[in-house]
Amino acid sequence: MQTSSNEQVSKMYDDVSSSYNAMMATEIKLPIYNKVMTRLHDSITGLPGSIVDTSCGSGHMLVMYHEQFDQDRALIGVDLSPEMVAITSQRIGDYAKVVVSDMRELHLLENNSAAAVISFFALHHLDAAGIKAALTEWHRVLASGGQLVVAAWEGEGAIDYGDAASIVALRYTAEELAQWTVESGFVVTECDVEEVDEMPMDAIYLALAKS
Ligand SMILES: C[S@@+](CC[C@H](N)C(=O)[O-])C[C@H]1O[C@@H](n2cnc3c(N)ncnc32)[C@H](O)[C@@H]1O
């Protein structure tokens, strides 16, 4: 099944950027974010390089990292939606660089330069070939021992957005995602599948290291 084009996805997030921003102000307080970010911080202590959020949305995860964990770490936010990037730029101070870009084309990053890559709830906008391209790009930019944290919607087939949106986005199983990450040169260190309140899908949380 074909996922919606970048243009369609970008427009959808442009249109909902304000409400998404408001929703994330509450969501970011959920214990899972603290758990993931604490684990990420611990795993890159002593490893130089930036943290890149490859689908930063409203920027809440980058701000959380800066405020709660490390004020010295360089942060980079990437998102397809100009409106999301505008919201993140406004939220974030000059400690971060925020750009409109496709997560598969991190041209502003040199090889082996990043300590961590974050991808939260955006892989459903890519087909399998797109996910493999993203993983290859993230492996390129990560330093040896660099960390990748992924959250994705679990399952098979298209996500049902009901009347909320008309785009096509896909769910993947934990096994599929884990296999593609390993094929791309990552080692899986954590793989949890958890229920999400008020959502008809479970979420997959993967922690990986560049091997
Ligand atoms: C559901 S939101 C998640 C935002 C944020 N990661 C979070 O967890 O709150 C999905 C985000 O992915 C972005 N996105 C979708 N496809 C993308 C792509 N190919 N490259 C970069 N960002 C993309 C959207 O613009 C949107 O901001």
Short mmCIF file of C-alpha atoms and ligand atoms in Angstrom, two decimals:
data_model
loop_
_atom_site.label_atom_id
_atom_site.label_comp_id
_atom_site.label_asym_id
_atom_site.label_seq_id
_atom_site.Cartn_x
_atom_site.Cartn_y
_atom_site.Cartn_z
CA MET A 1 0.00 0.00 0.00
CA GLN A 2 1.22 3.47 -0.94
CA THR A 3 1.57 6.03 1.86
CA SER A 4 0.52 9.62 1.19
CA SER A 5 3.03 11.94 -0.47
CA ASN A 6 5.29 14.29 1.47
CA GLU A 7 3.17 17.19 0.22
CA GLN A 8 -0.04 15.69 1.61
CA VAL A 9 1.59 14.78 4.94
CA SER A 10 3.20 18.18 5.32
CA LYS A 11 -0.09 19.95 4.61
CA MET A 12 -1.96 17.81 7.15
CA TYR A 13 0.52 18.66 9.91
CA ASP A 14 0.60 22.32 8.89
CA ASP A 15 -3.19 22.37 9.32
CA VAL A 16 -3.19 20.71 12.76
CA SER A 17 0.04 22.23 14.11
CA SER A 18 -1.64 24.45 16.73
CA SER A 19 -3.84 21.71 18.18
CA TYR A 20 -0.94 19.23 18.03
CA ASN A 21 1.22 21.67 19.96
CA ALA A 22 -1.47 22.02 22.64
CA MET A 23 -1.94 18.23 22.84
CA MET A 24 1.80 17.62 23.27
CA ALA A 25 1.95 20.07 26.19
CA THR A 26 -0.02 17.41 28.12
CA GLU A 27 1.40 14.28 26.48
CA ILE A 28 5.02 15.13 27.20
CA LYS A 29 4.24 14.76 30.93
CA LEU A 30 3.43 11.06 30.50
CA PRO A 31 5.94 8.81 32.30
CA ILE A 32 7.02 7.13 29.04
CA TYR A 33 8.73 10.31 27.81
CA ASN A 34 10.71 10.66 31.01
CA LYS A 35 11.64 6.98 30.85
CA VAL A 36 12.81 7.15 27.21
CA MET A 37 14.74 10.40 27.67
CA THR A 38 16.39 9.26 30.91
CA ARG A 39 17.53 6.07 29.18
CA LEU A 40 18.76 8.05 26.19
CA HIS A 41 20.66 10.52 28.35
CA ASP A 42 22.32 7.74 30.32
CA SER A 43 23.30 5.89 27.14
CA ILE A 44 25.07 8.87 25.50
CA THR A 45 26.85 10.26 28.55
CA GLY A 46 30.46 10.76 27.48
CA LEU A 47 29.68 10.42 23.79
CA PRO A 48 30.13 13.73 21.93
CA GLY A 49 27.78 14.86 19.17
CA SER A 50 24.35 16.29 18.64
CA ILE A 51 20.89 14.85 19.20
CA VAL A 52 18.73 14.92 16.09
CA ASP A 53 14.96 14.65 16.33
CA THR A 54 14.10 13.60 12.78
CA SER A 55 10.37 14.39 13.04
CA CYS A 56 10.40 16.93 15.85
CA GLY A 57 6.79 18.10 15.47
CA SER A 58 6.16 20.74 18.15
CA GLY A 59 9.65 20.27 19.62
CA HIS A 60 8.59 19.09 23.06
CA MET A 61 11.09 16.22 23.27
CA LEU A 62 14.07 18.42 22.41
CA VAL A 63 13.01 21.04 24.95
CA MET A 64 12.52 18.34 27.58
CA TYR A 65 16.02 17.01 26.93
CA HIS A 66 17.57 20.45 27.18
CA GLU A 67 15.70 21.48 30.32
CA GLN A 68 15.85 18.22 32.27
CA PHE A 69 19.03 16.48 31.15
CA ASP A 70 21.79 18.46 29.43
CA GLN A 71 22.09 22.16 28.62
CA ASP A 72 25.38 21.68 26.73
CA ARG A 73 24.33 19.12 24.12
CA ALA A 74 23.73 20.54 20.61
CA LEU A 75 20.21 19.77 19.42
CA ILE A 76 18.80 19.59 15.89
CA GLY A 77 15.13 19.42 14.97
CA VAL A 78 13.95 18.27 11.55
CA ASP A 79 10.39 18.15 10.29
CA LEU A 80 8.58 18.08 6.98
CA SER A 81 5.94 20.59 8.08
CA PRO A 82 6.97 24.28 7.95
CA GLU A 83 4.30 25.13 10.54
CA MET A 84 5.64 22.52 12.97
CA VAL A 85 9.16 23.84 12.41
CA ALA A 86 7.93 27.37 13.11
CA ILE A 87 6.33 26.21 16.39
CA THR A 88 9.49 24.36 17.43
CA SER A 89 11.71 27.31 16.51
CA GLN A 90 9.57 29.58 18.64
CA ARG A 91 9.63 27.16 21.58
CA ILE A 92 13.34 26.41 21.42
CA GLY A 93 16.09 28.89 22.17
CA ASP A 94 19.29 29.30 20.21
CA TYR A 95 20.60 26.04 21.66
CA ALA A 96 18.94 24.18 18.79
CA LYS A 97 18.85 24.35 15.01
CA VAL A 98 15.47 23.55 13.48
CA VAL A 99 14.98 22.92 9.76
CA VAL A 100 12.35 21.79 7.28
CA SER A 101 13.58 18.56 5.75
CA ASP A 102 12.69 14.99 5.01
CA MET A 103 13.88 12.62 7.74
CA ARG A 104 15.66 10.55 5.05
CA GLU A 105 17.84 13.48 3.92
CA LEU A 106 19.82 14.88 6.84
CA HIS A 107 22.17 16.89 4.61
CA LEU A 108 23.12 19.27 7.42
CA LEU A 109 24.78 16.40 9.32
CA GLU A 110 28.18 14.97 8.57
CA ASN A 111 28.94 11.25 8.72
CA ASN A 112 29.40 9.83 12.25
CA SER A 113 28.61 13.19 13.88
CA ALA A 114 25.48 12.60 16.00
CA ALA A 115 25.26 11.00 19.43
CA ALA A 116 21.58 10.20 19.08
CA VAL A 117 18.70 10.12 16.62
CA ILE A 118 15.09 10.34 17.78
CA SER A 119 12.14 9.19 15.66
CA PHE A 120 8.83 9.39 17.50
CA PHE A 121 5.56 8.50 15.78
CA ALA A 122 6.48 9.37 12.21
CA LEU A 123 7.58 6.12 10.53
CA HIS A 124 3.92 5.37 9.71
CA HIS A 125 4.20 8.05 7.01
CA LEU A 126 6.77 5.94 5.11
CA ASP A 127 6.48 2.68 3.23
CA ALA A 128 8.96 -0.14 3.91
CA ALA A 129 11.49 1.20 1.36
CA GLY A 130 11.20 4.66 2.94
CA ILE A 131 11.84 3.28 6.42
CA LYS A 132 14.92 1.42 5.20
CA ALA A 133 16.17 4.65 3.54
CA ALA A 134 15.63 6.54 6.81
CA LEU A 135 17.49 3.89 8.82
CA THR A 136 20.41 4.01 6.36
CA GLU A 137 20.58 7.80 6.68
CA TRP A 138 20.40 7.69 10.50
CA HIS A 139 23.15 5.07 10.57
CA ARG A 140 25.29 7.36 8.39
CA VAL A 141 24.97 10.38 10.71
CA LEU A 142 25.36 8.51 14.00
CA ALA A 143 28.76 8.16 15.61
CA SER A 144 29.98 4.71 16.54
CA GLY A 145 28.02 3.74 19.65
CA GLY A 146 25.40 6.37 18.86
CA GLN A 147 21.85 5.71 19.97
CA LEU A 148 18.59 5.54 18.04
CA VAL A 149 15.24 5.76 19.82
CA VAL A 150 12.07 4.97 17.90
CA ALA A 151 8.39 5.04 18.75
CA ALA A 152 5.98 3.70 16.14
CA TRP A 153 2.41 2.50 15.83
CA GLU A 154 2.16 -1.28 16.07
CA GLY A 155 0.11 -3.48 13.77
CA GLU A 156 -0.49 -4.19 10.12
CA GLY A 157 -2.17 -2.26 7.33
CA ALA A 158 -3.46 1.29 7.19
CA ILE A 159 -4.16 3.53 10.18
CA ASP A 160 -7.82 4.48 10.44
CA TYR A 161 -7.95 8.25 10.95
CA GLY A 162 -11.76 8.29 10.67
CA ASP A 163 -12.94 11.77 9.74
CA ALA A 164 -9.82 13.38 11.19
CA ALA A 165 -7.69 13.02 8.05
CA SER A 166 -7.74 11.50 4.59
CA ILE A 167 -4.10 10.50 4.33
CA VAL A 168 -2.79 6.92 4.09
CA ALA A 169 -0.33 5.90 6.82
CA LEU A 170 0.83 2.39 7.75
CA ARG A 171 1.42 0.39 10.91
CA TYR A 172 4.27 -2.07 11.30
CA THR A 173 4.95 -4.94 13.67
CA ALA A 174 7.75 -4.82 16.22
CA GLU A 175 9.33 -7.78 14.45
CA GLU A 176 9.38 -5.96 11.08
CA LEU A 177 10.86 -2.80 12.52
CA ALA A 178 13.45 -4.67 14.58
CA GLN A 179 14.49 -6.74 11.55
CA TRP A 180 14.94 -3.64 9.34
CA THR A 181 17.00 -1.89 12.01
CA VAL A 182 19.29 -4.90 12.36
CA GLU A 183 19.66 -5.12 8.56
CA SER A 184 20.64 -1.42 8.63
CA GLY A 185 23.46 -2.00 11.13
CA PHE A 186 21.78 -1.40 14.49
CA VAL A 187 21.68 -3.54 17.61
CA VAL A 188 18.34 -3.64 19.44
CA THR A 189 18.83 -2.93 23.16
CA GLU A 190 15.16 -2.48 24.15
CA CYS A 191 11.88 -3.39 22.48
CA ASP A 192 8.63 -2.71 24.33
CA VAL A 193 5.07 -2.77 23.04
CA GLU A 194 2.69 -0.79 25.22
CA GLU A 195 -0.97 0.17 25.21
CA VAL A 196 -1.71 3.85 24.69
CA ASP A 197 -4.65 5.48 26.47
CA GLU A 198 -7.51 6.41 24.15
CA MET A 199 -5.77 4.96 21.09
CA PRO A 200 -6.90 1.82 19.23
CA MET A 201 -3.26 0.87 18.54
CA ASP A 202 -0.32 -0.15 20.70
CA ALA A 203 2.96 1.72 20.51
CA ILE A 204 6.36 0.14 19.88
CA TYR A 205 9.32 1.67 21.73
CA LEU A 206 12.72 0.63 20.38
CA ALA A 207 16.12 1.59 21.72
CA LEU A 208 19.03 0.77 19.42
CA ALA A 209 22.76 1.32 19.14
CA LYS A 210 24.84 1.78 16.00
CA SER A 211 27.00 -1.30 15.76
C1 LIG B 1 2.55 12.38 14.82
S1 LIG B 1 3.70 13.68 14.58
C2 LIG B 1 4.94 13.31 15.79
C3 LIG B 1 5.73 14.53 16.20
C4 LIG B 1 6.73 14.28 17.34
N1 LIG B 1 7.76 13.34 16.96
C5 LIG B 1 6.02 13.80 18.57
O1 LIG B 1 6.16 12.62 18.95
O2 LIG B 1 5.25 14.59 19.14
C6 LIG B 1 4.51 13.21 13.08
C7 LIG B 1 5.50 14.27 12.61
O3 LIG B 1 6.31 13.71 11.59
C8 LIG B 1 6.52 14.68 10.59
N2 LIG B 1 6.88 13.97 9.36
C9 LIG B 1 6.09 13.17 8.60
N3 LIG B 1 6.78 12.68 7.56
C10 LIG B 1 8.03 13.20 7.66
C11 LIG B 1 9.22 13.07 6.87
N4 LIG B 1 9.24 12.33 5.77
N5 LIG B 1 10.33 13.73 7.29
C12 LIG B 1 10.32 14.51 8.40
N6 LIG B 1 9.22 14.67 9.18
C13 LIG B 1 8.09 14.02 8.81
C14 LIG B 1 5.20 15.43 10.53
O4 LIG B 1 5.32 16.67 9.90
C15 LIG B 1 4.84 15.52 12.01
O5 LIG B 1 5.35 16.68 12.61
#
